[in-house]
PDB file of C-alpha atoms in Angstrom:
ATOM      1  CA  MET A   2       1.119  36.168  -5.581  1.00  0.00           C
ATOM      2  CA  SER A   3       1.072  32.806  -3.776  1.00  0.00           C
ATOM      3  CA  SER A   4       3.134  30.110  -4.900  1.00  0.00           C
ATOM      4  CA  LEU A   5       1.518  26.544  -6.306  1.00  0.00           C
ATOM      5  CA  PHE A   6       2.163  23.463  -4.546  1.00  0.00           C
ATOM      6  CA  HIS A   7       3.473  20.759  -7.081  1.00  0.00           C
ATOM      7  CA  GLY A   8       2.469  17.219  -4.936  1.00  0.00           C
ATOM      8  CA  ILE A   9      -0.130  15.645  -3.507  1.00  0.00           C
ATOM      9  CA  ILE A  10      -2.279  16.795  -0.745  1.00  0.00           C
ATOM     10  CA  SER A  11      -4.459  13.797   1.589  1.00  0.00           C
ATOM     11  CA  GLY A  12      -5.555  15.518   4.433  1.00  0.00           C
ATOM     12  CA  GLU A  13      -3.276  17.713   6.362  1.00  0.00           C
ATOM     13  CA  ARG A  14      -0.472  16.114   4.734  1.00  0.00           C
ATOM     14  CA  ARG A  15       1.104  17.298   1.706  1.00  0.00           C
ATOM     15  CA  ARG A  16       4.005  15.601  -0.309  1.00  0.00           C
ATOM     16  CA  SER A  17       5.840  17.007  -2.660  1.00  0.00           C
ATOM     17  CA  PHE A  18       6.491  15.239  -6.056  1.00  0.00           C
ATOM     18  CA  ASP A  19      10.629  15.129  -5.144  1.00  0.00           C
ATOM     19  CA  GLU A  20       9.162  13.581  -1.956  1.00  0.00           C
ATOM     20  CA  ILE A  21       7.657  10.905  -3.367  1.00  0.00           C
ATOM     21  CA  ASN A  22      10.135  10.231  -5.846  1.00  0.00           C
ATOM     22  CA  ASP A  23      12.375   9.938  -2.701  1.00  0.00           C
ATOM     23  CA  ARG A  24      10.418   7.616  -0.782  1.00  0.00           C
ATOM     24  CA  ALA A  25       9.605   5.274  -3.834  1.00  0.00           C
ATOM     25  CA  GLY A  26      13.161   5.390  -4.267  1.00  0.00           C
ATOM     26  CA  ARG A  27      13.648   4.087  -1.070  1.00  0.00           C
ATOM     27  CA  ILE A  28      10.821   1.201  -1.110  1.00  0.00           C
ATOM     28  CA  ALA A  29      11.690   0.213  -4.144  1.00  0.00           C
ATOM     29  CA  GLY A  30      15.572  -0.475  -2.256  1.00  0.00           C
ATOM     30  CA  GLY A  31      13.556  -2.482   0.246  1.00  0.00           C
ATOM     31  CA  LEU A  32      11.778  -4.414  -2.170  1.00  0.00           C
ATOM     32  CA  GLN A  33      14.796  -5.106  -4.116  1.00  0.00           C
ATOM     33  CA  HIS A  34      16.150  -6.221  -0.798  1.00  0.00           C
ATOM     34  CA  LEU A  35      13.463  -8.767  -0.377  1.00  0.00           C
ATOM     35  CA  GLY A  36      14.285 -10.398  -3.514  1.00  0.00           C
ATOM     36  CA  VAL A  37      11.649  -8.362  -5.859  1.00  0.00           C
ATOM     37  CA  LYS A  38      12.956  -8.233  -9.504  1.00  0.00           C
ATOM     38  CA  GLN A  39      11.800  -7.304 -12.836  1.00  0.00           C
ATOM     39  CA  GLY A  40       9.020  -9.423 -14.054  1.00  0.00           C
ATOM     40  CA  ASP A  41       7.642 -10.237 -10.562  1.00  0.00           C
ATOM     41  CA  SER A  42       4.448  -9.208  -8.773  1.00  0.00           C
ATOM     42  CA  VAL A  43       3.510  -7.118  -5.733  1.00  0.00           C
ATOM     43  CA  SER A  44       0.025  -6.914  -4.515  1.00  0.00           C
ATOM     44  CA  ILE A  45      -0.874  -3.709  -2.656  1.00  0.00           C
ATOM     45  CA  LEU A  46      -3.950  -3.761  -0.272  1.00  0.00           C
ATOM     46  CA  MET A  47      -4.025  -0.461   0.870  1.00  0.00           C
ATOM     47  CA  ARG A  48      -6.836   2.878   0.645  1.00  0.00           C
ATOM     48  CA  ASN A  49      -6.625   5.620  -1.178  1.00  0.00           C
ATOM     49  CA  ASP A  50      -3.429   6.808   0.547  1.00  0.00           C
ATOM     50  CA  ILE A  51      -0.533   8.515  -0.629  1.00  0.00           C
ATOM     51  CA  ALA A  52       1.558   5.350   0.434  1.00  0.00           C
ATOM     52  CA  PHE A  53      -0.201   3.935  -2.134  1.00  0.00           C
ATOM     53  CA  LEU A  54       1.020   5.857  -4.620  1.00  0.00           C
ATOM     54  CA  GLU A  55       4.606   5.365  -3.691  1.00  0.00           C
ATOM     55  CA  ALA A  56       4.345   1.786  -3.388  1.00  0.00           C
ATOM     56  CA  ALA A  57       2.921   1.301  -6.917  1.00  0.00           C
ATOM     57  CA  TYR A  58       5.480   3.649  -8.178  1.00  0.00           C
ATOM     58  CA  ALA A  59       8.283   1.720  -6.108  1.00  0.00           C
ATOM     59  CA  VAL A  60       7.306  -1.710  -7.622  1.00  0.00           C
ATOM     60  CA  ALA A  61       6.934   0.082 -11.187  1.00  0.00           C
ATOM     61  CA  ARG A  62      10.746   1.406 -10.622  1.00  0.00           C
ATOM     62  CA  LEU A  63      12.009  -2.250 -10.428  1.00  0.00           C
ATOM     63  CA  GLY A  64      10.160  -3.247 -13.673  1.00  0.00           C
ATOM     64  CA  ALA A  65       7.773  -5.379 -11.272  1.00  0.00           C
ATOM     65  CA  TYR A  66       3.720  -5.922 -11.859  1.00  0.00           C
ATOM     66  CA  GLY A  67       1.698  -3.687  -8.698  1.00  0.00           C
ATOM     67  CA  VAL A  68      -1.566  -5.847  -8.190  1.00  0.00           C
ATOM     68  CA  PRO A  69      -3.897  -3.467  -6.252  1.00  0.00           C
ATOM     69  CA  VAL A  70      -5.939  -5.285  -4.395  1.00  0.00           C
ATOM     70  CA  ASN A  71      -9.608  -3.961  -3.595  1.00  0.00           C
ATOM     71  CA  TRP A  72      -9.516  -3.388   0.105  1.00  0.00           C
ATOM     72  CA  HIS A  73     -13.661  -4.061  -0.219  1.00  0.00           C
ATOM     73  CA  PHE A  74     -12.697  -7.690  -0.850  1.00  0.00           C
ATOM     74  CA  LYS A  75     -13.600 -10.528   1.140  1.00  0.00           C
ATOM     75  CA  PRO A  76     -10.883 -12.497   2.601  1.00  0.00           C
ATOM     76  CA  GLU A  77     -11.136 -15.526   0.144  1.00  0.00           C
ATOM     77  CA  GLU A  78     -11.104 -12.785  -2.868  1.00  0.00           C
ATOM     78  CA  ILE A  79      -7.788 -11.413  -1.475  1.00  0.00           C
ATOM     79  CA  THR A  80      -6.663 -14.682  -1.507  1.00  0.00           C
ATOM     80  CA  TYR A  81      -7.231 -15.602  -4.602  1.00  0.00           C
ATOM     81  CA  VAL A  82      -5.765 -12.505  -6.338  1.00  0.00           C
ATOM     82  CA  ILE A  83      -2.572 -12.561  -4.159  1.00  0.00           C
ATOM     83  CA  ALA A  84      -2.497 -16.342  -4.912  1.00  0.00           C
ATOM     84  CA  ASP A  85      -3.391 -15.994  -8.851  1.00  0.00           C
ATOM     85  CA  SER A  86      -1.217 -13.004  -9.391  1.00  0.00           C
ATOM     86  CA  GLY A  87       2.014 -15.235  -7.884  1.00  0.00           C
ATOM     87  CA  SER A  88       2.603 -11.857  -5.813  1.00  0.00           C
ATOM     88  CA  LYS A  89       5.932 -12.796  -3.534  1.00  0.00           C
ATOM     89  CA  ILE A  90       5.244  -9.546  -1.221  1.00  0.00           C
ATOM     90  CA  LEU A  91       2.129  -8.057  -0.127  1.00  0.00           C
ATOM     91  CA  ILE A  92       2.411  -4.037   1.032  1.00  0.00           C
ATOM     92  CA  ALA A  93      -0.894  -3.406   3.443  1.00  0.00           C
ATOM     93  CA  HIS A  94      -2.178  -0.737   5.916  1.00  0.00           C
ATOM     94  CA  ALA A  95      -1.861  -2.557   8.930  1.00  0.00           C
ATOM     95  CA  ASP A  96      -5.618  -2.671   9.890  1.00  0.00           C
ATOM     96  CA  MET A  97      -6.579  -3.960   6.906  1.00  0.00           C
ATOM     97  CA  LEU A  98      -3.919  -6.680   7.408  1.00  0.00           C
ATOM     98  CA  TYR A  99      -5.699  -7.531  10.854  1.00  0.00           C
ATOM     99  CA  GLN A 100      -9.108  -8.367   9.224  1.00  0.00           C
ATOM    100  CA  MET A 101      -7.439 -10.567   6.544  1.00  0.00           C
ATOM    101  CA  ARG A 102      -4.552 -12.311   8.084  1.00  0.00           C
ATOM    102  CA  ASP A 103      -6.187 -15.294   7.376  1.00  0.00           C
ATOM    103  CA  ALA A 104      -6.205 -14.376   3.707  1.00  0.00           C
ATOM    104  CA  VAL A 105      -2.689 -13.947   2.972  1.00  0.00           C
ATOM    105  CA  PRO A 106      -1.104 -17.295   1.192  1.00  0.00           C
ATOM    106  CA  PRO A 107       1.576 -18.641   2.975  1.00  0.00           C
ATOM    107  CA  GLY A 108       4.601 -18.095   1.880  1.00  0.00           C
ATOM    108  CA  THR A 109       4.042 -14.280   1.002  1.00  0.00           C
ATOM    109  CA  VAL A 110       5.963 -11.755   2.573  1.00  0.00           C
ATOM    110  CA  THR A 111       3.767  -9.018   4.016  1.00  0.00           C
ATOM    111  CA  SER A 112       4.851  -5.558   4.864  1.00  0.00           C
ATOM    112  CA  THR A 113       2.553  -3.343   6.975  1.00  0.00           C
ATOM    113  CA  LEU A 114       2.343   0.280   7.379  1.00  0.00           C
ATOM    114  CA  SER A 115      -0.018   2.162   9.720  1.00  0.00           C
ATOM    115  CA  PRO A 116      -2.798   4.331   7.557  1.00  0.00           C
ATOM    116  CA  PRO A 117      -2.582   8.148   8.465  1.00  0.00           C
ATOM    117  CA  PRO A 118      -5.027   9.499  10.854  1.00  0.00           C
ATOM    118  CA  GLU A 119      -7.354  10.916   8.352  1.00  0.00           C
ATOM    119  CA  ILE A 120      -8.208   7.465   6.609  1.00  0.00           C
ATOM    120  CA  PRO A 121      -9.587   6.026   9.584  1.00  0.00           C
ATOM    121  CA  ALA A 122     -11.223   9.340  10.106  1.00  0.00           C
ATOM    122  CA  SER A 123     -12.515   9.535   6.290  1.00  0.00           C
ATOM    123  CA  TYR A 124     -13.989   6.185   6.456  1.00  0.00           C
ATOM    124  CA  THR A 125     -14.976   5.764  10.319  1.00  0.00           C
ATOM    125  CA  LEU A 126     -12.842   2.734  11.098  1.00  0.00           C
ATOM    126  CA  ASP A 127     -11.529   1.564  14.718  1.00  0.00           C
ATOM    127  CA  PRO A 128      -8.085   2.481  15.835  1.00  0.00           C
ATOM    128  CA  PRO A 129      -5.559   0.152  13.569  1.00  0.00           C
ATOM    129  CA  ARG A 130      -4.990  -2.802  15.338  1.00  0.00           C
ATOM    130  CA  VAL A 131      -1.681  -5.308  14.534  1.00  0.00           C
ATOM    131  CA  ALA A 132      -1.989  -8.866  13.415  1.00  0.00           C
ATOM    132  CA  THR A 133      -0.378 -11.179  15.746  1.00  0.00           C
TER     133      THR A 133
END
């Protein structure tokens, strides 16, 4: 009899619900260190990825509002969503931020992470570049 996997699978990666909970807790701690508190907004500009779920869960654990930003938006639309939501923090895949670096409103703290290998492969994207 095979055992069932309880978690999320993305490409070749598997993350158990306990691992997701642990990572969300660490992300929440980092966000709290950056000053995020209950009632604040945090924008998330990421593709479908386990990390998106972890970030959204972390924001919710703090009682803050996760603001998903559609990664297909034009820079001016991204600026509008971030500014209109009053987000203090933007969590983004690094390759997206490179393309959208001028869209981030001044004063918004940005936290980036590299997308996992299956994301660029699935979307036939160029290798990630880091914003300068």
